[in-house]
Short mmCIF file of C-alpha atoms in Angstrom, two decimals:
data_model
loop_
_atom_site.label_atom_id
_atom_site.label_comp_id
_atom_site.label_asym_id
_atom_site.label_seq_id
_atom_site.Cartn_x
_atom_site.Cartn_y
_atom_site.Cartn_z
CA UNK A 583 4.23 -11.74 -33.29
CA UNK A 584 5.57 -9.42 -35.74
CA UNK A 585 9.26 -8.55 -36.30
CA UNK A 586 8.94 -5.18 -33.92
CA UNK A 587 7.97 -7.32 -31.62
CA UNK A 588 9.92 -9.97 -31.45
CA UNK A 589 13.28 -7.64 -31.37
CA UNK A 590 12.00 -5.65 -28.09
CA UNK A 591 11.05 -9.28 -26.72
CA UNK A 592 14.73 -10.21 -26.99
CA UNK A 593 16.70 -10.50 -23.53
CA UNK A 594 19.42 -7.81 -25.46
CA UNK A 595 16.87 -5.10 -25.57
CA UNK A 596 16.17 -5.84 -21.86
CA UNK A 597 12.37 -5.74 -21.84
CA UNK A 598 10.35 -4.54 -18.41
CA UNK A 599 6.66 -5.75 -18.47
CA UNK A 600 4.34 -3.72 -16.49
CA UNK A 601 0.20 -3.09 -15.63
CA UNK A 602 -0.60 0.84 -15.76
CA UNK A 603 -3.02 1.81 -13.25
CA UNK A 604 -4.53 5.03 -11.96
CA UNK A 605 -5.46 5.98 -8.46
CA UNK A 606 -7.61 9.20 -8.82
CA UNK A 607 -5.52 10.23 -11.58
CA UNK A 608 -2.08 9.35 -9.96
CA UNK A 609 -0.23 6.62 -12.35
CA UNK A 610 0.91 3.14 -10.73
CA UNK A 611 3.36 1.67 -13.33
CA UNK A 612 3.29 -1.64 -11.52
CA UNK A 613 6.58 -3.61 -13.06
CA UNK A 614 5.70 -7.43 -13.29
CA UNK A 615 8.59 -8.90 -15.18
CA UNK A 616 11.79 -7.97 -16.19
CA UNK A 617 13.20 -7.06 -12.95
CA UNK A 618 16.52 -8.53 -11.63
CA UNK A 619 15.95 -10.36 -8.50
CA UNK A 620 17.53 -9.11 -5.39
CA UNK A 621 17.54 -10.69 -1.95
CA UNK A 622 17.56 -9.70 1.88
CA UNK A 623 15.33 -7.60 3.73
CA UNK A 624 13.15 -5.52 1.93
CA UNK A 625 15.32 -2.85 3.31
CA UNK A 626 18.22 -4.07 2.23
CA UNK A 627 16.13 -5.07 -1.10
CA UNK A 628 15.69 -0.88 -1.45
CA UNK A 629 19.29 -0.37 -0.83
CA UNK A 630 20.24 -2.54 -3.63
CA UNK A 631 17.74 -1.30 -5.63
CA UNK A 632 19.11 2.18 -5.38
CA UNK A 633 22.92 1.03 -5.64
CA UNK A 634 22.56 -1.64 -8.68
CA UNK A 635 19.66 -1.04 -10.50
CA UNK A 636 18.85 2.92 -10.42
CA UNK A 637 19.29 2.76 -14.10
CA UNK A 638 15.43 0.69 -14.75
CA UNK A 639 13.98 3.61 -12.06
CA UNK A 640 15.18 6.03 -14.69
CA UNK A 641 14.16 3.89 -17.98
CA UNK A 642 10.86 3.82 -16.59
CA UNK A 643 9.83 6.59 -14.82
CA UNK A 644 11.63 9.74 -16.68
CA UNK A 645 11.59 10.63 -20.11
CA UNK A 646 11.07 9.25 -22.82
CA UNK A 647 9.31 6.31 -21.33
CA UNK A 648 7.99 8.39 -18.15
CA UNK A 649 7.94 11.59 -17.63
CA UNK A 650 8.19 13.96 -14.21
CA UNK A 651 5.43 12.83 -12.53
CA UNK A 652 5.39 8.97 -12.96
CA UNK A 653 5.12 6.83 -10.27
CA UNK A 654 6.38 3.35 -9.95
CA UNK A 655 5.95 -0.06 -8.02
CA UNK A 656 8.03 -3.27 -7.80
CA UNK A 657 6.38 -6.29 -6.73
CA UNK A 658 9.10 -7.94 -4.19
CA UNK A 659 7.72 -11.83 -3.32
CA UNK A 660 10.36 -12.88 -1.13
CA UNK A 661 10.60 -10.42 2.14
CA UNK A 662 11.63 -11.41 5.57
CA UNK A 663 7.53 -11.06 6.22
CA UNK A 664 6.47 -13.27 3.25
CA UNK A 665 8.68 -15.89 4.59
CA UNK A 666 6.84 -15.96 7.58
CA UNK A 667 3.68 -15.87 5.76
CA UNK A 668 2.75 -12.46 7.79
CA UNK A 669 2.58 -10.83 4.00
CA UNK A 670 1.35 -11.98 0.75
CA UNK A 671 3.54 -9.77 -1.50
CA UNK A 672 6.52 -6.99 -0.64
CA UNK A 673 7.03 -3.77 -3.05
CA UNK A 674 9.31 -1.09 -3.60
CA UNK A 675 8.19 2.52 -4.93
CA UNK A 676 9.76 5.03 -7.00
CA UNK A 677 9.95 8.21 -7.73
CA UNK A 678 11.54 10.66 -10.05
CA UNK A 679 14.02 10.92 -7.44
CA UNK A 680 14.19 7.79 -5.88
CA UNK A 681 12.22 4.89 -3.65
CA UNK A 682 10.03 6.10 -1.16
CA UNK A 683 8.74 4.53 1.92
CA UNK A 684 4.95 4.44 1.78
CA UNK A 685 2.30 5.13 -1.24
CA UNK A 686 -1.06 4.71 -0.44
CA UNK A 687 -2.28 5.28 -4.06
CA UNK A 688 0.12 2.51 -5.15
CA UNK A 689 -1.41 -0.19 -2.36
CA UNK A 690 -4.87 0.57 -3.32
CA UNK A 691 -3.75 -0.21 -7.27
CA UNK A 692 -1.56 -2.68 -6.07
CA UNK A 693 -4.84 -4.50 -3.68
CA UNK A 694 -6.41 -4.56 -7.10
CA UNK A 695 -3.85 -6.05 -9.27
CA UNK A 696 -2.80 -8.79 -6.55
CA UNK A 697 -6.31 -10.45 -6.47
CA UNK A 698 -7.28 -9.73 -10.50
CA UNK A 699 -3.90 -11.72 -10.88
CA UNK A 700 -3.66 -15.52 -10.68
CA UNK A 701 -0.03 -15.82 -12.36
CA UNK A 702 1.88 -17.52 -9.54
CA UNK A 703 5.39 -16.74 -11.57
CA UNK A 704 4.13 -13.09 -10.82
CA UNK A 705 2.22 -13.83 -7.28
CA UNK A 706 3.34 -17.49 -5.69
CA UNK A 707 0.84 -16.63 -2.71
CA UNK A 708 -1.86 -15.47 -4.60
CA UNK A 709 -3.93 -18.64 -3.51
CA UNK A 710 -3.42 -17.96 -0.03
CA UNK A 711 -5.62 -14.80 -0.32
CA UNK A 712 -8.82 -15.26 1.86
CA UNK A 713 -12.02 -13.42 0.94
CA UNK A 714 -15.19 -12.86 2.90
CA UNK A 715 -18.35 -14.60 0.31
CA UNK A 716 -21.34 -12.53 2.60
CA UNK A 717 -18.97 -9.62 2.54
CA UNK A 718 -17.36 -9.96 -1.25
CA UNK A 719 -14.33 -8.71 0.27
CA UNK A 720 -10.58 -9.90 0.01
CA UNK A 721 -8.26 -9.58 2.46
CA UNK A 722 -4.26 -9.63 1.72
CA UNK A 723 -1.58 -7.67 3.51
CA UNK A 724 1.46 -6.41 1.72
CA UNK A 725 4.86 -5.25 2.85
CA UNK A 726 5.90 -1.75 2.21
CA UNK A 727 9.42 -0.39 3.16
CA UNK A 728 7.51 1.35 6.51
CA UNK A 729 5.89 -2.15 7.31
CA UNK A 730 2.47 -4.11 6.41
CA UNK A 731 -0.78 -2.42 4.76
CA UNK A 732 -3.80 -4.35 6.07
CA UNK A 733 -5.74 -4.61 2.69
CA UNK A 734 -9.11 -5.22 1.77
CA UNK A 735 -10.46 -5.36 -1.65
CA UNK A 736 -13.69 -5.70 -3.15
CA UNK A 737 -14.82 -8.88 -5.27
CA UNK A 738 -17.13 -10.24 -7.84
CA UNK A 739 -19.15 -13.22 -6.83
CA UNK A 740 -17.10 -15.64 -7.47
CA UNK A 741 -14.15 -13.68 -5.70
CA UNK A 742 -11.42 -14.28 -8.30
CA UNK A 743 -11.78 -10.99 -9.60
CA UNK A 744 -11.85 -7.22 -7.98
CA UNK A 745 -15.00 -5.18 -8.34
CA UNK A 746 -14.16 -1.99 -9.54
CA UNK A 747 -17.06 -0.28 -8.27
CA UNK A 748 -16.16 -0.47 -4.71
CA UNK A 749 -13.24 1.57 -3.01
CA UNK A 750 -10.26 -0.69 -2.24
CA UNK A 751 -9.04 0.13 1.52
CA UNK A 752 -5.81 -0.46 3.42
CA UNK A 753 -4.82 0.43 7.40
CA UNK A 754 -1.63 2.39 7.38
CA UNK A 755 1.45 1.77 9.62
CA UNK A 756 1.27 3.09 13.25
CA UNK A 757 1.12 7.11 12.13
CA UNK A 758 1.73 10.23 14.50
CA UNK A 759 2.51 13.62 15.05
CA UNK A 760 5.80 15.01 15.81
CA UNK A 761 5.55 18.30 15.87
CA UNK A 762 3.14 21.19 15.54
CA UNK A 763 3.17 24.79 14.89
CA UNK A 764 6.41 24.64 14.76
CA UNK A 765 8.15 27.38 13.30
CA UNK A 766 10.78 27.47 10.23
CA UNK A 767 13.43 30.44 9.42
CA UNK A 768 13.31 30.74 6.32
CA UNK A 769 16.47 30.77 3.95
CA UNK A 770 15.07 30.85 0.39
CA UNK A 771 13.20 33.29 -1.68
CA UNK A 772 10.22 33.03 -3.11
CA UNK A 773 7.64 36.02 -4.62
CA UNK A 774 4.86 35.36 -1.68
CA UNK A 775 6.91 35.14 1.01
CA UNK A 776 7.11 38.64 2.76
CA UNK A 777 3.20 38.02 3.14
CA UNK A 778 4.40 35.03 4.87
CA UNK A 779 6.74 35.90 7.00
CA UNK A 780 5.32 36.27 10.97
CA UNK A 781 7.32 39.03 13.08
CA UNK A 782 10.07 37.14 14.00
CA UNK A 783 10.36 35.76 10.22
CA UNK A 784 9.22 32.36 10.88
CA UNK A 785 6.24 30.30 8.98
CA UNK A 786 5.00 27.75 11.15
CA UNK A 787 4.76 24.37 10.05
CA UNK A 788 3.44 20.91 11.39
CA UNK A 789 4.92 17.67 10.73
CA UNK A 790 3.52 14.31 11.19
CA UNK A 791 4.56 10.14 10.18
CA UNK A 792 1.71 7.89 7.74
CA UNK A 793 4.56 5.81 6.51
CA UNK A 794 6.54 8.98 5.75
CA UNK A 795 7.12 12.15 7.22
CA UNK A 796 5.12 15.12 5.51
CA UNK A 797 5.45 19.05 6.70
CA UNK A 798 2.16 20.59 6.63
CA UNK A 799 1.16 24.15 5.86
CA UNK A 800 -1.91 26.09 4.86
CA UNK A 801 -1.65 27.80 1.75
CA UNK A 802 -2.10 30.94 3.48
CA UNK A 803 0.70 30.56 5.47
CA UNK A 804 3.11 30.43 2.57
CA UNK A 805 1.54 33.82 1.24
CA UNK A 806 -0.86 33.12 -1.08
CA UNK A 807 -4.23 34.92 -0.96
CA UNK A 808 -6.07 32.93 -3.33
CA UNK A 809 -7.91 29.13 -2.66
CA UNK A 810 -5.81 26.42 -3.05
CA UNK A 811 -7.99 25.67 -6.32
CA UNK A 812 -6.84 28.97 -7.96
CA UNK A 813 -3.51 29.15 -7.03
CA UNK A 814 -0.36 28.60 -10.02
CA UNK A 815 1.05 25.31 -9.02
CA UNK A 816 4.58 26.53 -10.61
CA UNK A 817 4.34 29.66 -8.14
CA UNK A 818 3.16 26.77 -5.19
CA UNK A 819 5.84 24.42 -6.29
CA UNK A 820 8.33 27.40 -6.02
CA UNK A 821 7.32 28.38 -2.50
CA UNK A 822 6.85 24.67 -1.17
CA UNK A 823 10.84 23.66 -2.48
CA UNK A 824 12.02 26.71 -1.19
CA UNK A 825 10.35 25.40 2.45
CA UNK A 826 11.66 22.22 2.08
CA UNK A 827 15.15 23.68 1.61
CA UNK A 828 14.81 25.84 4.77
CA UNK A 829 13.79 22.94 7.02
CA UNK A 830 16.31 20.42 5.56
CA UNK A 831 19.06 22.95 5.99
CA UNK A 832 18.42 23.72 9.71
CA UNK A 833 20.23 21.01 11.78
CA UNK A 834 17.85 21.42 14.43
CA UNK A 835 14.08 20.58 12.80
CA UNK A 836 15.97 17.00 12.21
CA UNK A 837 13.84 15.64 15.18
CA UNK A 838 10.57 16.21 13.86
CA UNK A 839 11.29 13.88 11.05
CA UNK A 840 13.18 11.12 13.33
CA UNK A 841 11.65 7.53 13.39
CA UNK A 842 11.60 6.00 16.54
CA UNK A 843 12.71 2.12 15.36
CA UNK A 844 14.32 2.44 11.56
CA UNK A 845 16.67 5.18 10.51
CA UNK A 846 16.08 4.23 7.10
CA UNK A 847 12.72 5.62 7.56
CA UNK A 848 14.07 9.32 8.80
CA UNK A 849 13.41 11.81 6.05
CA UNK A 850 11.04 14.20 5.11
CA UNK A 851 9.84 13.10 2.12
CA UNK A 852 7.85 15.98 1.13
CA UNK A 853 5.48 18.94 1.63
CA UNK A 854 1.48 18.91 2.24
CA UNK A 855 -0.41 22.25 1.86
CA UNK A 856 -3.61 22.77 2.61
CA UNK A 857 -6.66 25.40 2.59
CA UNK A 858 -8.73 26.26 6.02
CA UNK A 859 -11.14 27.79 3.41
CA UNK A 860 -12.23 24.95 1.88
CA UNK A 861 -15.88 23.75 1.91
CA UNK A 862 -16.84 20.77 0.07
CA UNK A 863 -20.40 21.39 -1.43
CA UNK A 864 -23.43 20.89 0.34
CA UNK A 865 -20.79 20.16 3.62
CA UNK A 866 -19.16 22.02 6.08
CA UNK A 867 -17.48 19.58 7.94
CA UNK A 868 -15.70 16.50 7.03
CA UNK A 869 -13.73 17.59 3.87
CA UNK A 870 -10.46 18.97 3.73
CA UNK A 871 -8.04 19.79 0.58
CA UNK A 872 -4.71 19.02 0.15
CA UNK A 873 -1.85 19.24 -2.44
CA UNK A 874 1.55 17.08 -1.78
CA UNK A 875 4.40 17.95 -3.05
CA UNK A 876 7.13 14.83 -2.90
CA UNK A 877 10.62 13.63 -3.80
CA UNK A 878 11.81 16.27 -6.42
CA UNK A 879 8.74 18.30 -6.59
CA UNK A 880 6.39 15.39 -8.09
CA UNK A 881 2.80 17.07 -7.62
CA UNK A 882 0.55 14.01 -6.47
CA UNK A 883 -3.01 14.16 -8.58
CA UNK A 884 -4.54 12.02 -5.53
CA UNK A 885 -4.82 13.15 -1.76
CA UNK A 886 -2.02 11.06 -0.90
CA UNK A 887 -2.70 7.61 1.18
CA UNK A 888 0.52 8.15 3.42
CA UNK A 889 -0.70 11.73 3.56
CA UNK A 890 -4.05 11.06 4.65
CA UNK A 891 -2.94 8.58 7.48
CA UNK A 892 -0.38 11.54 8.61
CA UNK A 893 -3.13 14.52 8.72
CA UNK A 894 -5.44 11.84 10.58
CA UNK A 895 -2.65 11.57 12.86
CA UNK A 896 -2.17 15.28 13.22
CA UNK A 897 -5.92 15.86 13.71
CA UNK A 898 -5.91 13.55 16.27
CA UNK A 899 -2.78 15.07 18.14
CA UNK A 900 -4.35 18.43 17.85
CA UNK A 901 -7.74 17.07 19.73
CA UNK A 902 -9.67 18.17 16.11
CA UNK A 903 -10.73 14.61 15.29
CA UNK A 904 -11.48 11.37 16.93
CA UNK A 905 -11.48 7.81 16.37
CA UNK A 906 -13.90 6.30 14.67
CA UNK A 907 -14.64 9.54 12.48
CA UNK A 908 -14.82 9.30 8.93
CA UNK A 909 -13.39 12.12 7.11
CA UNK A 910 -13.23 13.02 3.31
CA UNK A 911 -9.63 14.06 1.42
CA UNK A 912 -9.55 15.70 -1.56
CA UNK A 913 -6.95 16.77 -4.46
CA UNK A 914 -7.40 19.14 -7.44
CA UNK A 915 -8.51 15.97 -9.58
CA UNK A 916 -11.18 14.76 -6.98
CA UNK A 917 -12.61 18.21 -6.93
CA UNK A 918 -12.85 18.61 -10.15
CA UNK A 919 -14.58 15.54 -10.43
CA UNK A 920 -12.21 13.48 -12.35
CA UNK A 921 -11.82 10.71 -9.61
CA UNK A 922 -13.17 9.46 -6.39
CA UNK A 923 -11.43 11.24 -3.22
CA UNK A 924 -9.73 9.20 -0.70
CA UNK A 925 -11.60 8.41 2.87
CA UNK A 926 -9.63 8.21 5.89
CA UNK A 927 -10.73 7.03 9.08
CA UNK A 928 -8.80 6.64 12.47
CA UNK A 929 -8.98 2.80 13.62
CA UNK A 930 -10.41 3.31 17.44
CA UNK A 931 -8.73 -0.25 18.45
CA UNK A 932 -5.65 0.95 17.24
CA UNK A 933 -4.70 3.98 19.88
CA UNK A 934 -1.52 3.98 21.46
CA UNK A 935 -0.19 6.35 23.58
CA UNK A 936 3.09 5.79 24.82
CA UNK A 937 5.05 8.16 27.73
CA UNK A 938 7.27 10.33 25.86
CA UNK A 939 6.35 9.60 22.45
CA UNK A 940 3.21 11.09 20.39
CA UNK A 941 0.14 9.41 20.44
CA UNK A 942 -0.27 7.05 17.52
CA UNK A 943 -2.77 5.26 15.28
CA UNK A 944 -3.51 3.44 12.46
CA UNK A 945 -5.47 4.90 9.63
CA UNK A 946 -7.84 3.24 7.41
CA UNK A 947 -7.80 4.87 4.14
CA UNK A 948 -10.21 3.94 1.63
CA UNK A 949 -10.13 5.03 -2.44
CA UNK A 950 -10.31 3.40 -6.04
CA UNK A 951 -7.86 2.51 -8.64
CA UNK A 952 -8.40 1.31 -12.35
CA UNK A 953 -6.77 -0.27 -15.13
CA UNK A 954 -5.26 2.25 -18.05
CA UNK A 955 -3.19 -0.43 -19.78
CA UNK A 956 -0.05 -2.54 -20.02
CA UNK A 957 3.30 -2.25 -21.05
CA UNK A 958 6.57 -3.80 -22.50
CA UNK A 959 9.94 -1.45 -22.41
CA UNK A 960 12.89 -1.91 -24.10
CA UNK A 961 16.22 -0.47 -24.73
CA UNK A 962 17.87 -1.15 -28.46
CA UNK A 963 22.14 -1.48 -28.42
CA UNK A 964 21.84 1.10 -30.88
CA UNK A 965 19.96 3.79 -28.96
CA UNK A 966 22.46 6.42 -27.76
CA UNK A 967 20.40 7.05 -24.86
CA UNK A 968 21.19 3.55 -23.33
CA UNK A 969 19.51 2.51 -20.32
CA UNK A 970 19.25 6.23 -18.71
CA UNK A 971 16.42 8.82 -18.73
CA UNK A 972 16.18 12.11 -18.41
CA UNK A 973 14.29 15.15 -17.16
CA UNK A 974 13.76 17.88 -19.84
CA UNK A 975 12.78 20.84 -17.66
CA UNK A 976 16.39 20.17 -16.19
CA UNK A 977 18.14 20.16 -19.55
CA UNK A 978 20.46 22.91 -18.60
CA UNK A 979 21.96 20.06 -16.53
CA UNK A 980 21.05 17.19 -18.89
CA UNK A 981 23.35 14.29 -18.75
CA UNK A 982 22.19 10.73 -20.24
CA UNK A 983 24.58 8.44 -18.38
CA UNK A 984 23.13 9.39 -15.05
CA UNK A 985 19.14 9.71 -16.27
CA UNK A 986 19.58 13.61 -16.13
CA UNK A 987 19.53 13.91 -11.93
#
């Protein structure tokens, strides 16, 4: 261990440990020491995560350790489910802004991670995974903020490793629909938008739940002319915030992004567009495209797990899809051929339709994460930026002590 080293390994310089993953392009900086322990639900465990230690969400996921679009996971052992052994591990996510409910990209890297692991300071259940030897498939469930991911991941032989080869799949959270073509007055400018516009100034918009609430809306619905593959994501990114800022500011669109059980879980987390003109090569059914736009703007490079289990949901709602039905998603990195797409398929055990709520079901959503690296941060006395981070393409409003938000 040389002397650079050992001075970022010393409990002053508060060092973070962490496995750097990718999900189709979309980074998992999965934090596995260094993490001050917090109790209660994992509710409550989010709460105090936002109120006591914001400041290692913005060491680690903004600049200069992070940047915009970094993405974030927090392995949480002790949960009111892994206490009852109905979970193996609990996590938190975050986000340039904050800690979202659900990441499907995350659980897949996460699925990974949890069985190529056998550190029980990092993992104390990791012996009470159970794995299928005809089937070479492990089976673990984890707890996310929205509830438990079903998870099954793909093993070597001797199943104390994860095959790589093999997509890693998870069932989603009960997901639905709550509202569709709904449509949104429009408060905020942007250069596409009298193309838009329908003749009483609305742009419709659907909404659905996968573990967080999404409002969909084709690409040619926000004005743009061009396929979603040709289209300037700062000119989509424009017209998408500018949505989300109508529909946040109108009191009444509130219900379509209501939980029925948790209030915690009753935002709208972000914006899905998609393109009714795309055909995936040599198909013309069972593909769709789709670009997310979450917390504060973050562009997701993967078709978004939460995502896919909400436009299952919505396909199902609008009679488009049924169970059983496996159907291909795709982002601007899968279609480009720089990682696998995601799979989603509707569970046909897992209906339920209940009087005066939307229907809803559980989605299994299959794709494939991989190793990039590992980590140790620290933060010197010294360094005038302290424990903060910022966000550069913000730096009109740059201010260290609060990361820059």
């Amino acid at each position: 261990m040389d002397i650079i080293t050992q001075r970022l390994s010393q409990p002053e310089n508060k060092p973070v440990s962490c496995i750097e993953t990718h999900t189709c392009g979309e980074p998992t900086r999965i934090i596995i020491d260094g993490y001050p322990d917090v109790t209660g639900t994992l509710l409550e465990q989010r709460a105090k995560a936002k109120a006591q230690h914001d400041d290692i969400r913005k060491r680690l996921i903004l600049e200069p350790r992070g940047h915009y679009e970094m993405y974030g996971a927090v392995l949480r052992p002790n949960t009111e489910l892994t206490r009852t052994g109905q979970a193996h591990m609990g996590v938190l996510f975050l986000t340039n802004e904050g800690y979202s409910t659900m990441c499907g990209h995350a659980i897949i890297a996460l699925g990974r991670f949890l069985v190529d692991t056998h550190d029980h300071k990092i993992f104390p259940r990791r012996n009470n995974i159970t794995w299928n030897r005809s089937a070479l498939v492990a089976s673990l469930n984890i707890h996310a903020p929205c509830g438990i991911l079903r998870v099954k991941v793909p093993v070597k032989k001797d199943g104390k490793s994860s095959d790589p080869t093999r997509p890693v799949s998870f069932v989603s959270v009960p997901s639905f629909a709550t509202g569709v073509n709904i449509p949104v007055n429009i408060n905020h400018y942007w250069p596409q938008l009298e193309k838009a516009l329908t003749p009483k100034g609305s742009i419709s918009v659907d909404f659905a739940y996968g573990g967080a609430f999404y409002a969909f809306v084709d690409a040619s619905s926000l004005g743009f002319d061009a396929p979603l593959e040709d289209i300037n994501m700062l000119d989509l990114s424009k017209a998408t915030e500018c949505l989300l800022s109508s529909i946040r500011e109108n009191p009444e669109l509130t219900e379509y992004f209501q939980h029925p059980e948790e209030a915690d879980l009753s935002f709208l987390y972000g914006v899905i567009v998609t393109d009714d003109t795309f055909r995936e090569k040599g198909r013309v059914l069972g593909a769709e495209l789709g670009i997310t736009f979450f917390a504060d703007q973050q562009i997701d490079r993967s078709p978004t797990g939460s995502g896919v289990a909400a436009r299952a949901a919505l396909a199902y709602c609008k009679g488009e899809r049924e169970a059983g039905i496996s159907w291909t998603y795709h982002s601007l990195v899968s279609t480009r051929g720089l990682g696998p797409p995601f799979v989603g398929t509707i569970e046909p055990e897992t209906i339920e339709t209940n009087e005066g709520r939307p229907a809803q079901v559980c989605v299994r959503v299959e794709g494939q994460a991989f190793y990039t690296g590992f980590s140790t941060f620290s933060v010197e006395p010294a360094d005038p930026l302290g424990d903060a981070g910022f966000v550069f393409a913000k730096a009109s409003n740059l201010a260290l002590s609060d990361g820059g938000q």
